[in-house]
Short mmCIF file of C-alpha atoms and ligand atoms in Angstrom, two decimals:
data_model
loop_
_atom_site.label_atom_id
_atom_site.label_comp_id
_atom_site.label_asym_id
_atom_site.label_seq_id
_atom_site.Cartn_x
_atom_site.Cartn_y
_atom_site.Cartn_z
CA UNK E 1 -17.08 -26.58 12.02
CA UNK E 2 -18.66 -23.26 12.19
CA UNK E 3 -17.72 -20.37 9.71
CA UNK E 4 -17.57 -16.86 9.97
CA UNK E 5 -17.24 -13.86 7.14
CA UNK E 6 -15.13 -11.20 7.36
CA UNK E 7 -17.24 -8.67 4.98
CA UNK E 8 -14.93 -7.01 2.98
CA UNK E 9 -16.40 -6.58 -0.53
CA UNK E 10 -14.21 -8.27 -3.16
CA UNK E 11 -11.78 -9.14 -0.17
CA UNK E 12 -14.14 -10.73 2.29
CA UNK E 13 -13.09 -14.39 3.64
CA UNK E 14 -14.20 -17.01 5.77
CA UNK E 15 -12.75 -18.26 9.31
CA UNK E 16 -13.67 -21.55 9.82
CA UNK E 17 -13.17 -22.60 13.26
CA UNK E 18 -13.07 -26.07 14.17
CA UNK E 19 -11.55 -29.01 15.41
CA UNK E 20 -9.37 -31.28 13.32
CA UNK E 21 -9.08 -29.12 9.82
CA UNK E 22 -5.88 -28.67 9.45
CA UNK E 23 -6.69 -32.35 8.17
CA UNK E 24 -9.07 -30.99 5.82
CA UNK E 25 -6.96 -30.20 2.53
CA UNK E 26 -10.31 -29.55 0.80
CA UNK E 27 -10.68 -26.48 2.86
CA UNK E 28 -7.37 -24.86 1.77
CA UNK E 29 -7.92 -26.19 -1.93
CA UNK E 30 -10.96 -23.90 -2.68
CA UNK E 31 -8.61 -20.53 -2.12
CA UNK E 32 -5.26 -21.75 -4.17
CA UNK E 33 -4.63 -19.53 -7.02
CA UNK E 34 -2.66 -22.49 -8.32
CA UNK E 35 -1.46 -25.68 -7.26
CA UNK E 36 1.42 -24.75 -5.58
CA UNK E 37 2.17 -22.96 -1.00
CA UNK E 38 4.71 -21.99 0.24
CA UNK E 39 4.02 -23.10 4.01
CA UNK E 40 6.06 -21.06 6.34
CA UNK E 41 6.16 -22.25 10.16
CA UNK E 42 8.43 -22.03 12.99
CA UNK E 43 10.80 -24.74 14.40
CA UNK E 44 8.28 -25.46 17.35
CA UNK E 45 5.01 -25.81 15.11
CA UNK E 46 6.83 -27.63 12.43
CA UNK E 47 7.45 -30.76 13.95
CA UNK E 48 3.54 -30.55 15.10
CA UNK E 49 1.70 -29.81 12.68
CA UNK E 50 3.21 -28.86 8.99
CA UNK E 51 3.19 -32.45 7.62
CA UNK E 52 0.00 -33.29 8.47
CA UNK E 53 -0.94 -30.01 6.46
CA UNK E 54 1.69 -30.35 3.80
CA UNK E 55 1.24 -33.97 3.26
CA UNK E 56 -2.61 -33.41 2.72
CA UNK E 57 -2.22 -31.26 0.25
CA UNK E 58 0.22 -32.66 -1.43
CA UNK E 59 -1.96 -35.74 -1.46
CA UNK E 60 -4.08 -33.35 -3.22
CA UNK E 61 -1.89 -32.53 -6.35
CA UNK E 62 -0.52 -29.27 -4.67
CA UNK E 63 3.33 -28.66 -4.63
CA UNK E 64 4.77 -27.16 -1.32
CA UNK E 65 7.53 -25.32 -0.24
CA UNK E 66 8.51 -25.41 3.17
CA UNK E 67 10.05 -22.21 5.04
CA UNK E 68 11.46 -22.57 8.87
CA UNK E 69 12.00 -19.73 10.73
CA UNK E 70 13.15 -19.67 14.35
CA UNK E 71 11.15 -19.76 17.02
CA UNK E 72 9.95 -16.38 18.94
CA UNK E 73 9.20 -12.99 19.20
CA UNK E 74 12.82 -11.66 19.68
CA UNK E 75 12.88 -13.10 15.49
CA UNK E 76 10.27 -11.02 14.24
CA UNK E 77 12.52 -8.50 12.20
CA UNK E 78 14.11 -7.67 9.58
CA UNK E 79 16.77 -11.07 9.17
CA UNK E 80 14.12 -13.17 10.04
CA UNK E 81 11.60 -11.94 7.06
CA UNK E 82 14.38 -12.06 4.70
CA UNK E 83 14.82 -15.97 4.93
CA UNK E 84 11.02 -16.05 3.98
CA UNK E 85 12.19 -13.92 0.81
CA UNK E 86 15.13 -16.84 0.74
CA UNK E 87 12.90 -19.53 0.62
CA UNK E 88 10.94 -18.22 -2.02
CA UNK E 89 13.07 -16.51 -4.40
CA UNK E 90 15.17 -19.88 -3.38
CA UNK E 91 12.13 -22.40 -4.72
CA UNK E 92 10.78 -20.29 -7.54
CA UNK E 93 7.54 -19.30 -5.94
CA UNK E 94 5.76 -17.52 -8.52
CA UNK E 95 2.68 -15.03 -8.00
CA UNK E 96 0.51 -17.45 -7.91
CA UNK E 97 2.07 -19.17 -5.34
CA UNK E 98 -0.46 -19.05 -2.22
CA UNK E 99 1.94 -18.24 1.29
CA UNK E 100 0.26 -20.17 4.21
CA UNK E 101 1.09 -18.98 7.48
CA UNK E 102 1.09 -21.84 9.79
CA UNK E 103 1.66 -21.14 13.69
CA UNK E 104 1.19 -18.08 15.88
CA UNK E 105 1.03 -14.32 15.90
CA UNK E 106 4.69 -14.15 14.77
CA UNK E 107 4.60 -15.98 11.86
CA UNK E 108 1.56 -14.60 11.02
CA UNK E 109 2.41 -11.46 11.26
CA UNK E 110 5.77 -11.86 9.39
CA UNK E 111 4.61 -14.54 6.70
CA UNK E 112 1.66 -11.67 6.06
CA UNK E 113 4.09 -8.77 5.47
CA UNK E 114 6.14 -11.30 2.90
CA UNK E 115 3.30 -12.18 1.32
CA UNK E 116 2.21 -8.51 1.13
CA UNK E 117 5.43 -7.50 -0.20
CA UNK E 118 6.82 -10.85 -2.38
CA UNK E 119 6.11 -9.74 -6.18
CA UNK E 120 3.94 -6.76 -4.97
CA UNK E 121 1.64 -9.36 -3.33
CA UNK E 122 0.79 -12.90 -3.31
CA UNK E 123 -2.12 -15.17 -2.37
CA UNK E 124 -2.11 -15.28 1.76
CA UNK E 125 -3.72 -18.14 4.20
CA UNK E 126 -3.25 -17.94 7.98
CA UNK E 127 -3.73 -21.03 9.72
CA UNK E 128 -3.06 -20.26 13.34
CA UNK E 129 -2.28 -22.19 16.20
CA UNK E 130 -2.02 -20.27 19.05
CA UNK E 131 -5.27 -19.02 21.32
CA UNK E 132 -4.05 -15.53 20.64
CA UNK E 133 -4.01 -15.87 16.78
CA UNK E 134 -7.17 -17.24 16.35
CA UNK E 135 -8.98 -14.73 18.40
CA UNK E 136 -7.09 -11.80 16.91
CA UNK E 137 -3.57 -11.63 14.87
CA UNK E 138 -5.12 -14.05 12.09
CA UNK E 139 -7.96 -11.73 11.29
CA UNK E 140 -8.03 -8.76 9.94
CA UNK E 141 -5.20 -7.90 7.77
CA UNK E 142 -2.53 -6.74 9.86
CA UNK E 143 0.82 -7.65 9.03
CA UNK E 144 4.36 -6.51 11.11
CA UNK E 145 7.59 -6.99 12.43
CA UNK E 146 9.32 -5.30 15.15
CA UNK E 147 11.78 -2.34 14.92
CA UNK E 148 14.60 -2.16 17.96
CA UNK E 149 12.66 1.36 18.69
CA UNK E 150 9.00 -0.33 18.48
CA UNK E 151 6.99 -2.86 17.97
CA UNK E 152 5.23 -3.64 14.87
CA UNK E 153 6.10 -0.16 13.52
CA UNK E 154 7.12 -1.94 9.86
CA UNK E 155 4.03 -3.25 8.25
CA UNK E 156 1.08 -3.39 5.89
CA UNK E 157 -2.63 -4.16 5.44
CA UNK E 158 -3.07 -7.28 3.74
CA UNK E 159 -5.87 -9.68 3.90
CA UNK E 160 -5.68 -13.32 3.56
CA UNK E 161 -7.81 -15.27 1.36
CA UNK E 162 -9.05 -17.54 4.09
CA UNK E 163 -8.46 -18.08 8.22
CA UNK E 164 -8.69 -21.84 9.17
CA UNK E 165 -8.53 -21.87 13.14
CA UNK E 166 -7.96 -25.65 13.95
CA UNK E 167 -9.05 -25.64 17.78
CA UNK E 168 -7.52 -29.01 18.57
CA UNK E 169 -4.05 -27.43 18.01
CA UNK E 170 -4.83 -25.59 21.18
CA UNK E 171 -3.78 -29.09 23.02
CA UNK E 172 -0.16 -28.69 23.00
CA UNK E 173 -0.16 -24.99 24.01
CA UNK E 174 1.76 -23.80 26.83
CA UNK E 175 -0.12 -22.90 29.58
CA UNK E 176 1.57 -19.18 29.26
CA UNK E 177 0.96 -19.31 25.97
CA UNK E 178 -3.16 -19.93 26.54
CA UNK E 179 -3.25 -17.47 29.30
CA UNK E 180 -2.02 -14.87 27.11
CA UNK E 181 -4.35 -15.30 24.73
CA UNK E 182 -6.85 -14.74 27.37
CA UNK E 183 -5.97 -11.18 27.51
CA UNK E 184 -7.15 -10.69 23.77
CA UNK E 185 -10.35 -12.64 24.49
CA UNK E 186 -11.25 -10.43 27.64
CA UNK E 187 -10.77 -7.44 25.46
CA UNK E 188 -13.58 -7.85 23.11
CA UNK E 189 -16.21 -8.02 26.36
CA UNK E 190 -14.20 -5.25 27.85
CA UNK E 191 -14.40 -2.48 24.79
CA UNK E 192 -17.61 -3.59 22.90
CA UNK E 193 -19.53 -6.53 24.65
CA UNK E 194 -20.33 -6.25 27.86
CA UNK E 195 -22.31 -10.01 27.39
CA UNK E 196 -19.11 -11.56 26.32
CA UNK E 197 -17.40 -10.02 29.29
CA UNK E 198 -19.75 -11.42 31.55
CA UNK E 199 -19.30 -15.12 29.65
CA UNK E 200 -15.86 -14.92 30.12
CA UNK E 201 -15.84 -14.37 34.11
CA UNK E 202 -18.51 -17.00 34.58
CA UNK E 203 -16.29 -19.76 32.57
CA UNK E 204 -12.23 -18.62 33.10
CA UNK E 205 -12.36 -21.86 34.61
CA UNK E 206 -13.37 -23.86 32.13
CA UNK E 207 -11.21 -21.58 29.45
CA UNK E 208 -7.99 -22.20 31.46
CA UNK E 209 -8.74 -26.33 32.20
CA UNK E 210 -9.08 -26.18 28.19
CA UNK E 211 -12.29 -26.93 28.08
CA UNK E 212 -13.31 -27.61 24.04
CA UNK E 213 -16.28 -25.92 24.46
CA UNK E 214 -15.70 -23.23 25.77
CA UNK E 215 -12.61 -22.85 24.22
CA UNK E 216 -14.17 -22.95 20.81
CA UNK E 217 -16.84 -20.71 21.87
CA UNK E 218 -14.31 -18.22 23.11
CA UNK E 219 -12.72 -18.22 19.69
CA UNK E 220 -15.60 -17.81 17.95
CA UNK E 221 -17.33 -14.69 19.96
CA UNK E 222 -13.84 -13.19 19.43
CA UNK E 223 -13.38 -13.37 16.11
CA UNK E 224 -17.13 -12.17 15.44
CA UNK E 225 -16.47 -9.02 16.91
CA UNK E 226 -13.09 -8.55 15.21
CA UNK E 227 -14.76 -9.33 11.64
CA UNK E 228 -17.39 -6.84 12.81
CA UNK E 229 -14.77 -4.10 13.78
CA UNK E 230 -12.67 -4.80 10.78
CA UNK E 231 -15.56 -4.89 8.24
CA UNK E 232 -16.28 -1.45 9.54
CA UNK E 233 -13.38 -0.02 9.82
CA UNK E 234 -10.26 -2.06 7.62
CA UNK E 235 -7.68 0.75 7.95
CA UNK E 236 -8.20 1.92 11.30
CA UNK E 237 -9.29 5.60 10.34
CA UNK E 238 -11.22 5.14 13.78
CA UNK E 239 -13.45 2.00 15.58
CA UNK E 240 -10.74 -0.51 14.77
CA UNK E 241 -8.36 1.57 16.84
CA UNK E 242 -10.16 0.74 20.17
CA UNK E 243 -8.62 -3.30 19.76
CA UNK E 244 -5.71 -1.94 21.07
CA UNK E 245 -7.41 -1.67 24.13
CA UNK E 246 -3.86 -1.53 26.77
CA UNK E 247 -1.64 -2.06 23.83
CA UNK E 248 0.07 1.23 24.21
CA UNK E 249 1.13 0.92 27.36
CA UNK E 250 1.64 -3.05 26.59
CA UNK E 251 4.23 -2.64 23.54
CA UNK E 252 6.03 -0.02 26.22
CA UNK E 253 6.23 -3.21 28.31
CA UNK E 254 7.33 -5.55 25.48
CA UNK E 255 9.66 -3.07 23.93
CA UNK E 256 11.22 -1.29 27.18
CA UNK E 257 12.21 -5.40 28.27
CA UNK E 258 13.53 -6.41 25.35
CA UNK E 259 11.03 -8.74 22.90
CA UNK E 260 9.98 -11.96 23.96
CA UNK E 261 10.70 -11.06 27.68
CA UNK E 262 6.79 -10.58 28.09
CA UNK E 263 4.30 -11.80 25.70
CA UNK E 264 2.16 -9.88 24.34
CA UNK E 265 -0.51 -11.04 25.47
CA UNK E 266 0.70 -10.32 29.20
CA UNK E 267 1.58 -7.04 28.44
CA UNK E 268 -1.73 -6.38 27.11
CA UNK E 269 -3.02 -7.68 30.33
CA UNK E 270 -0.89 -5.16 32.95
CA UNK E 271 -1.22 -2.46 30.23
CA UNK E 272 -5.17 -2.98 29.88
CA UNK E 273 -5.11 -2.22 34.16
CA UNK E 274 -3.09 0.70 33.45
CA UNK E 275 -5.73 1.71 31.03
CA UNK E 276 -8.70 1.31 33.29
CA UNK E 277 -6.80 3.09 36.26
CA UNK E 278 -6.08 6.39 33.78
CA UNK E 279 -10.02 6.12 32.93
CA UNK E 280 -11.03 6.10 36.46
CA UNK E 281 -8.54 9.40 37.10
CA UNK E 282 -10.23 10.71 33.66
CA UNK E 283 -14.00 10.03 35.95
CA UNK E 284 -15.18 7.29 33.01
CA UNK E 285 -14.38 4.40 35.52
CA UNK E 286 -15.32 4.14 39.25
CA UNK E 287 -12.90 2.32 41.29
CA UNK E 288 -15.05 -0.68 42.05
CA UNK E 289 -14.74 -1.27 38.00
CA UNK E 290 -10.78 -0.71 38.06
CA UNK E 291 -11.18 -3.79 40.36
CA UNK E 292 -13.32 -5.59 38.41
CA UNK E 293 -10.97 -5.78 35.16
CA UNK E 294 -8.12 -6.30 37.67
CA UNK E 295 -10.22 -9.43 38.97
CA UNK E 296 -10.60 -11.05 35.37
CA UNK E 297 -6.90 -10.64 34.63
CA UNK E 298 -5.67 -12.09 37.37
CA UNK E 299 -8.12 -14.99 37.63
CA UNK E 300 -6.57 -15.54 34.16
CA UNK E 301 -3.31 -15.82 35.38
CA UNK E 302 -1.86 -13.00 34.16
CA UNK E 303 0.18 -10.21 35.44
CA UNK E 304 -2.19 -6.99 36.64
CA UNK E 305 1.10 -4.68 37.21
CA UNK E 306 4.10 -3.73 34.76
CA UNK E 307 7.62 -3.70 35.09
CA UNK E 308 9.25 -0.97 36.76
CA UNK E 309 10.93 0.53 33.57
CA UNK E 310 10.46 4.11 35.24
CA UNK E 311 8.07 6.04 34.35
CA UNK E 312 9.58 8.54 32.06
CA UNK E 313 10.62 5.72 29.98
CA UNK E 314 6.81 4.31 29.43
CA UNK E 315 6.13 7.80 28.27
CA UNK E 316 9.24 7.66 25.80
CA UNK E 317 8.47 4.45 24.58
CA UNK E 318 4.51 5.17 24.19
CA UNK E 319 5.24 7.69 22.21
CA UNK E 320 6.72 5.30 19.40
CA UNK E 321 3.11 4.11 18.44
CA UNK E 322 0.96 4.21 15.37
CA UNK E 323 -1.61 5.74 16.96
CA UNK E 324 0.79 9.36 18.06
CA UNK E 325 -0.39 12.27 15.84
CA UNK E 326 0.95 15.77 15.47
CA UNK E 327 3.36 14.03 18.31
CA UNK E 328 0.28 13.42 20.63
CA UNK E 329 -1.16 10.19 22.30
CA UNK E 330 -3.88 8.97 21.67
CA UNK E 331 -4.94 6.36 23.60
CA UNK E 332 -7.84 3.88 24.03
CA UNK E 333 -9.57 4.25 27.34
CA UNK E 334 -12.74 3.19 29.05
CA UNK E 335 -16.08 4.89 28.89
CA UNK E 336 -17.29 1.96 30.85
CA UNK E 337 -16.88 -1.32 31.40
CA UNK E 338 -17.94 -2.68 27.62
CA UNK E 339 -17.35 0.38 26.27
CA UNK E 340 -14.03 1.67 24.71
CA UNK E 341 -12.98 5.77 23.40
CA UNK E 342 -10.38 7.02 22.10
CA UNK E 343 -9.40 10.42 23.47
CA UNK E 344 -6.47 12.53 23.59
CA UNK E 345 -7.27 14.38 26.47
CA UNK E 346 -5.46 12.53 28.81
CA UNK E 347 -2.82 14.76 30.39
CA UNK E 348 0.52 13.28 30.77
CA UNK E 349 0.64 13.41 34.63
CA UNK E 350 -2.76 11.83 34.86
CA UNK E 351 -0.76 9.12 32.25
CA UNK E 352 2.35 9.06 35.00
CA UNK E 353 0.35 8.38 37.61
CA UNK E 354 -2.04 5.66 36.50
CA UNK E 355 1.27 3.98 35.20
CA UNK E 356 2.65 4.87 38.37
CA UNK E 357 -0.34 2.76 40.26
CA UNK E 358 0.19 -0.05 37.91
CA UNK E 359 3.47 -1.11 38.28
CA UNK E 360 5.15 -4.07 40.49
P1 LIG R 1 3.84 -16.61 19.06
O1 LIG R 1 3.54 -16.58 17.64
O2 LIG R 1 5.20 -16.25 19.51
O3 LIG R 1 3.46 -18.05 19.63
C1 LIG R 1 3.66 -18.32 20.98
C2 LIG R 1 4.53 -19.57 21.21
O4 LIG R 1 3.73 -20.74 21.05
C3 LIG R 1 5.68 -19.72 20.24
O5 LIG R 1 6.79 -20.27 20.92
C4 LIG R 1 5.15 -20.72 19.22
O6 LIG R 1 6.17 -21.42 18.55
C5 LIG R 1 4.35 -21.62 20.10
N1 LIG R 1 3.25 -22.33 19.48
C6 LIG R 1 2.42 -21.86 18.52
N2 LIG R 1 1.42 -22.73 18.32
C7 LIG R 1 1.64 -23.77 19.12
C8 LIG R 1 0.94 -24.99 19.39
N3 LIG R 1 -0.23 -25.26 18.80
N4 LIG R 1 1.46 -25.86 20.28
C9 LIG R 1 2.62 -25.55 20.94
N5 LIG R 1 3.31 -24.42 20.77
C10 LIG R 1 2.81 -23.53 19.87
O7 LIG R 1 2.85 -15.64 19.89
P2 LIG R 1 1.30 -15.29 19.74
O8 LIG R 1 0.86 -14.98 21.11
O9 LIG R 1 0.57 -16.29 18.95
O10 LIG R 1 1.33 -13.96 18.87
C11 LIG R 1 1.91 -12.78 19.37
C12 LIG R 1 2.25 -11.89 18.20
O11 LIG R 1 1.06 -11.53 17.53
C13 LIG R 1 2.91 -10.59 18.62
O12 LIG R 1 4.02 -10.34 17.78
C14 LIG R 1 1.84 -9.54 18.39
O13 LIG R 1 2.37 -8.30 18.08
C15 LIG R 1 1.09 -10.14 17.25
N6 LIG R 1 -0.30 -9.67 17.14
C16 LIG R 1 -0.73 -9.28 15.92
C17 LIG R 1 -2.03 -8.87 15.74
C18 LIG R 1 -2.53 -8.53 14.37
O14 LIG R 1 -3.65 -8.02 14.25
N7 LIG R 1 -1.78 -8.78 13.33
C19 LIG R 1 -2.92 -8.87 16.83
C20 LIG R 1 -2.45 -9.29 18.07
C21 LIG R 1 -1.13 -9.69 18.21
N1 LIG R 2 -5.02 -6.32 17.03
C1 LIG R 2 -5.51 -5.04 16.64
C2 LIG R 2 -6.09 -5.00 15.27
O1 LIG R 2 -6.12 -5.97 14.56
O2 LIG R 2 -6.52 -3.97 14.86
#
């Protein structure tokens, strides 16, 4: 197992990456409040994974609660939180009650924002499962669900006491579901190491056979330069804007098709090309480098042009984004290859046409 800190003063926590840990209840123990989770999951992971985490602590003297929510992106709203109040209120969890989030960027996400919001806060674990989640959604204290008009607009910062990335759940991923988190892995070498980058396109191979190694390897880099980011900058008041590297133009993709439709993590993909084609028409990116982050997406499987919503309606739907001020885009672009900026200088037909470019 190999451990990483997320250096946040009197809110700093470790990942511990690993295979096997969810069989660990000694790990979890250590960060309980009191002897008593609330383990929320999905209908998919569930039948994986909760019992052997829920029986091991239980074998431990901890009582559990057990919240299932459907399965999926389309679910991460408003109903779908509210049966995580349910089971709570339902079962007495008190405010000592530790919420464990058990499963992928959606539950994470949503179990996060209930455990930001049950009581005015409660004790928070993430224990992903998904390649995306451990390299990005389960660190750093962001916490969402969708609104019909955009994604992850309804939210708050709220760190969990502890991130316990169990590599060996990575066996019974989709393949989709691996190559997406790809896209969040390529993203660190892409905006802040260029090293990383060049790790990745020597072993997408390996990454995409599942390869242990290099899997855990890939999890680890990643979530060293998210604790970096995040130690530096927790409420995105600047650096920790740049990991949404593509993400504008991705939640146009995920929102303009309905949620679900893409994942996020292809939509970060196609709307990571978008943002490399605007750089080059900006004069930060020569064509030969547009190529070049084409190349790695699509040798990871994923899709390298959007939908064809139009593109008047990417521009509408960018606009609904956290990162709009005084009703202006800002977007993350690149200076160079390993090197990300965020600028609002990009003028909206030099926007149209490097979304224009992009799409099938
Ligand atoms: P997800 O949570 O929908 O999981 C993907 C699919 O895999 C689901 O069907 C899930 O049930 C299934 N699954 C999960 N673990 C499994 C396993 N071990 N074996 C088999 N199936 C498994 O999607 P995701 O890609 O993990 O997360 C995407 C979400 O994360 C988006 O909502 C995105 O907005 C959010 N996100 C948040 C942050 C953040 O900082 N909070 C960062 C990036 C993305
Ligand atoms: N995924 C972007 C962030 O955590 O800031």
């Amino acid at each position: 197992m190999r451990t990483l800190d997320v250096a946040l003063g009197e809110r700093a926590y470790p990942i511990h990456i690993g295979r096997g840990l969810i069989g660990q209840p000694d790990l979890v123990l250590r960060h309980l409040k009191a002897r008593r989770v609330a383990i929320v999951s999905n209908e998919t992971v569930a039948p994986l994974y909760l019992a052997q985490l829920a029986e091991g602590l239980r074998g431990a003297g901890v009582s559990t609660t057990e919240i299932i929510l459907p399965d999926g992106e389309a679910h991460k709203d408003w109903q779908t939180l509210n049966l995580v109040f349910d089971g709570l209120l339902g079962n007495r969890c008190e405010r000592s009650t530790t919420v464990i989030a058990l499963g992928g960027g959606v539950i994470g996400d949503m179990a996060g924002f209930a455990a930001a919001t049950y009581q005015r806060g409660v004790p928070f674990i993430q224990v992903p499962t998904t390649l995306l989640s451990q390299v990005d959604s389960s660190v750093g204290g962001k916490t969402a669900i969708n609104h019909p008009l955009g994604k992850n607009m309804i939210g708050a910062f709220y760190q969990p006491r502890l991130v316990l990335a169990d590599v060996s759940t990575l066996d019974t991923l989709p393949d989709r579901e691996l190559k997406a988190g790809l896209a969040e892995v390529i993203k660190y070498g892409l905006i802040r190491d260029l090293p990383f980058l060049e790790w990745c396109e020597a072993n997408i191979d390996a990454l995409l056979a599942r390869d242990p190694e290099a899997l855990a390897y890939a999890v680890e880099r990643s979530c060293r330069n998210k604790a970096e980011v995040v130690a530096a900058d927790e409420t995105e008041q600047g650096e920790r804007a740049t990991l949404n590297l593509g993400h504008t133009f991705g939640h146009a993709i995920e929102t303009g098709m309905g949620y679900g439709v893409w994942l996020h993590g292809e939509a970060v993909a196609a709307g990571t090309v978008m943002a490399a084609e605007l750089s080059a028409r900006l004069g930060m990116l020569s064509s030969a480098d547009v190529a070049r982050v084409r190349t790695i997406f699509e040798r990871a499987g994923l899709p390298v042009a959007g939908p064809a919503l139009g593109v008047e309606r990417y521009v509408e739907l960018m606009h609904h984004d956290k990162k709009v001020e005084a009703g202006r885009l800002r977007l993350i672009l690149l200076e160079q290859i390993g090197r990300a900026q965020i600028t609002d200088r990009a003028a909206r037909s030099d926007i149209e046409a490097a979304i224009a470019a992009c799409v099938a």
